[in-house]
PDB file of C-alpha atoms in Angstrom:
ATOM      1  CA  MET A   3      58.425  58.995 144.117  1.00 92.00           C
ATOM      2  CA  THR A   4      57.094  59.270 147.460  1.00 95.00           C
ATOM      3  CA  SER A   5      54.721  62.656 146.346  1.00 97.00           C
ATOM      4  CA  PRO A   6      52.852  63.644 144.710  1.00 98.00           C
ATOM      5  CA  ALA A   7      50.607  60.304 145.084  1.00 97.00           C
ATOM      6  CA  PRO A   8      49.598  58.601 141.857  1.00 98.00           C
ATOM      7  CA  ASN A   9      46.803  60.132 139.940  1.00 98.00           C
ATOM      8  CA  THR A  10      46.366  63.016 142.292  1.00 98.00           C
ATOM      9  CA  VAL A  11      44.296  65.810 140.705  1.00 97.00           C
ATOM     10  CA  PHE A  12      45.521  69.516 141.949  1.00 97.00           C
ATOM     11  CA  GLU A  13      43.099  72.438 141.472  1.00 96.00           C
ATOM     12  CA  LEU A  14      44.260  75.706 140.895  1.00 95.00           C
ATOM     13  CA  SER A  15      42.845  78.506 142.870  1.00 93.00           C
ATOM     14  CA  PRO A  16      41.333  81.779 141.456  1.00 92.00           C
ATOM     15  CA  GLN A  17      42.072  83.699 144.671  1.00 90.00           C
ATOM     16  CA  LEU A  18      45.741  82.888 144.531  1.00 91.00           C
ATOM     17  CA  PRO A  19      48.738  84.071 141.613  1.00 90.00           C
ATOM     18  CA  LEU A  20      49.784  80.951 139.769  1.00 89.00           C
ATOM     19  CA  GLY A  21      53.114  81.861 140.866  1.00 89.00           C
ATOM     20  CA  VAL A  22      52.477  80.800 144.808  1.00 95.00           C
ATOM     21  CA  GLN A  23      50.634  77.660 144.111  1.00 96.00           C
ATOM     22  CA  ARG A  24      52.970  74.581 144.244  1.00 97.00           C
ATOM     23  CA  ILE A  25      53.393  71.217 145.414  1.00 98.00           C
ATOM     24  CA  GLU A  26      56.173  69.308 146.738  1.00 97.00           C
ATOM     25  CA  LEU A  27      57.881  66.538 144.391  1.00 98.00           C
ATOM     26  CA  SER A  28      59.891  63.936 146.506  1.00 97.00           C
ATOM     27  CA  THR A  29      61.404  60.764 146.578  1.00 95.00           C
ATOM     28  CA  ARG A  30      63.445  58.059 149.113  1.00 89.00           C
ATOM     29  CA  PRO A  31      65.866  55.749 148.276  1.00 82.00           C
ATOM     30  CA  GLY A  32      64.149  51.651 148.010  1.00 76.00           C
ATOM     31  CA  THR A  33      66.428  48.974 148.202  1.00 70.00           C
ATOM     32  CA  VAL A  34      69.217  50.205 146.114  1.00 66.00           C
ATOM     33  CA  GLY A  35      72.989  51.210 147.616  1.00 73.00           C
ATOM     34  CA  LEU A  36      74.054  54.801 148.128  1.00 86.00           C
ATOM     35  CA  LEU A  37      72.860  57.149 145.832  1.00 91.00           C
ATOM     36  CA  ARG A  38      75.266  59.634 144.620  1.00 94.00           C
ATOM     37  CA  GLN A  39      72.879  61.893 143.008  1.00 96.00           C
ATOM     38  CA  VAL A  40      68.879  62.344 142.941  1.00 97.00           C
ATOM     39  CA  THR A  41      67.344  64.037 140.277  1.00 98.00           C
ATOM     40  CA  LEU A  42      63.494  64.850 140.178  1.00 98.00           C
ATOM     41  CA  LEU A  43      62.005  65.458 136.931  1.00 99.00           C
ATOM     42  CA  VAL A  44      58.460  66.841 135.714  1.00 99.00           C
ATOM     43  CA  ASP A  45      57.407  65.870 131.897  1.00 99.00           C
ATOM     44  CA  ASP A  46      61.200  64.821 131.330  1.00 98.00           C
ATOM     45  CA  GLN A  47      62.193  68.066 132.407  1.00 98.00           C
ATOM     46  CA  PRO A  48      64.800  68.297 135.579  1.00 98.00           C
ATOM     47  CA  ILE A  49      63.684  70.103 137.984  1.00 98.00           C
ATOM     48  CA  ALA A  50      66.129  69.715 140.692  1.00 98.00           C
ATOM     49  CA  THR A  51      69.535  67.608 141.432  1.00 98.00           C
ATOM     50  CA  PHE A  52      70.322  66.562 144.818  1.00 97.00           C
ATOM     51  CA  THR A  53      73.622  64.577 146.478  1.00 96.00           C
ATOM     52  CA  ARG A  54      72.479  64.319 149.616  1.00 93.00           C
ATOM     53  CA  PRO A  55      68.863  63.376 151.258  1.00 92.00           C
ATOM     54  CA  PRO A  56      66.232  65.099 151.619  1.00 94.00           C
ATOM     55  CA  TYR A  57      65.492  64.510 147.900  1.00 96.00           C
ATOM     56  CA  ARG A  58      62.593  67.073 147.738  1.00 97.00           C
ATOM     57  CA  VAL A  59      61.554  70.235 145.799  1.00 98.00           C
ATOM     58  CA  LEU A  60      58.174  72.678 145.425  1.00 98.00           C
ATOM     59  CA  TRP A  61      57.098  72.897 141.926  1.00 98.00           C
ATOM     60  CA  GLY A  62      55.004  75.561 140.503  1.00 97.00           C
ATOM     61  CA  LEU A  63      51.694  74.345 139.714  1.00 97.00           C
ATOM     62  CA  GLN A  64      50.771  74.388 135.542  1.00 96.00           C
ATOM     63  CA  PRO A  65      47.668  73.316 134.166  1.00 96.00           C
ATOM     64  CA  GLY A  66      47.536  69.662 132.641  1.00 98.00           C
ATOM     65  CA  GLU A  67      48.034  66.311 132.952  1.00 98.00           C
ATOM     66  CA  HIS A  68      51.990  65.703 134.498  1.00 99.00           C
ATOM     67  CA  LEU A  69      54.502  63.341 134.974  1.00 99.00           C
ATOM     68  CA  ALA A  70      56.956  62.647 137.292  1.00 99.00           C
ATOM     69  CA  THR A  71      59.659  60.533 138.158  1.00 98.00           C
ATOM     70  CA  ALA A  72      63.416  60.250 139.945  1.00 97.00           C
ATOM     71  CA  VAL A  73      66.205  59.232 138.395  1.00 97.00           C
ATOM     72  CA  GLY A  74      69.283  58.342 140.363  1.00 95.00           C
ATOM     73  CA  VAL A  75      72.664  57.050 140.411  1.00 95.00           C
ATOM     74  CA  ASP A  76      74.294  54.516 143.024  1.00 91.00           C
ATOM     75  CA  ASP A  77      77.600  54.420 144.427  1.00 89.00           C
ATOM     76  CA  LYS A  78      78.369  51.767 141.305  1.00 91.00           C
ATOM     77  CA  GLY A  79      77.451  54.505 138.550  1.00 92.00           C
ATOM     78  CA  GLN A  80      74.069  52.772 137.933  1.00 92.00           C
ATOM     79  CA  ARG A  81      71.378  54.238 136.867  1.00 94.00           C
ATOM     80  CA  VAL A  82      68.167  53.633 138.784  1.00 93.00           C
ATOM     81  CA  VAL A  83      64.556  54.866 138.138  1.00 95.00           C
ATOM     82  CA  SER A  84      61.525  55.346 139.959  1.00 94.00           C
ATOM     83  CA  ASP A  85      58.132  54.356 139.036  1.00 95.00           C
ATOM     84  CA  VAL A  86      56.309  56.865 136.758  1.00 98.00           C
ATOM     85  CA  VAL A  87      53.968  58.855 139.159  1.00 98.00           C
ATOM     86  CA  ARG A  88      51.120  60.670 136.499  1.00 99.00           C
ATOM     87  CA  PHE A  89      48.846  63.495 138.469  1.00 98.00           C
ATOM     88  CA  LEU A  90      46.837  66.474 137.024  1.00 98.00           C
ATOM     89  CA  VAL A  91      46.512  70.108 137.503  1.00 98.00           C
ATOM     90  CA  GLN A  92      43.090  71.594 136.894  1.00 96.00           C
ATOM     91  CA  GLU A  93      41.413  74.717 136.336  1.00 90.00           C
ATOM     92  CA  SER A  94      39.265  75.967 139.255  1.00 83.00           C
ATOM     93  CA  ARG A  95      35.772  74.350 138.548  1.00 75.00           C
ATOM     94  CA  GLN A  96      34.159  76.664 141.546  1.00 65.00           C
ATOM     95  CA  VAL A  97      31.854  78.977 139.978  1.00 56.00           C
ATOM     96  CA  GLU A  98      31.295  82.444 141.733  1.00 57.00           C
ATOM     97  CA  LEU A  99      27.798  83.720 142.243  1.00 55.00           C
ATOM     98  CA  ALA A 100      26.625  87.091 140.906  1.00 56.00           C
ATOM     99  CA  ARG A 101      25.782  89.567 143.782  1.00 56.00           C
TER     100      ARG A 101
END
């Protein structure tokens, strides 16, 4: 996984609707051969599947701790799995002052 970076903490904005708060999930091939297919997952749930680069998608933020991975199938039919990336999405800690 090239994005998000491991152990990144994202904070939800109270000024924006949850539906527009997104991050990029992305990966690129390492030393494996040609990839026929790549699936990006969050919490073991497929988010998007690609048959060619770029392997990236916008994912809607959801509060909590999450695990992102990429699973590919190479040109020999072998399954290739990325390292797991842990990241956190938390509610805003911003305190509004009374006027």
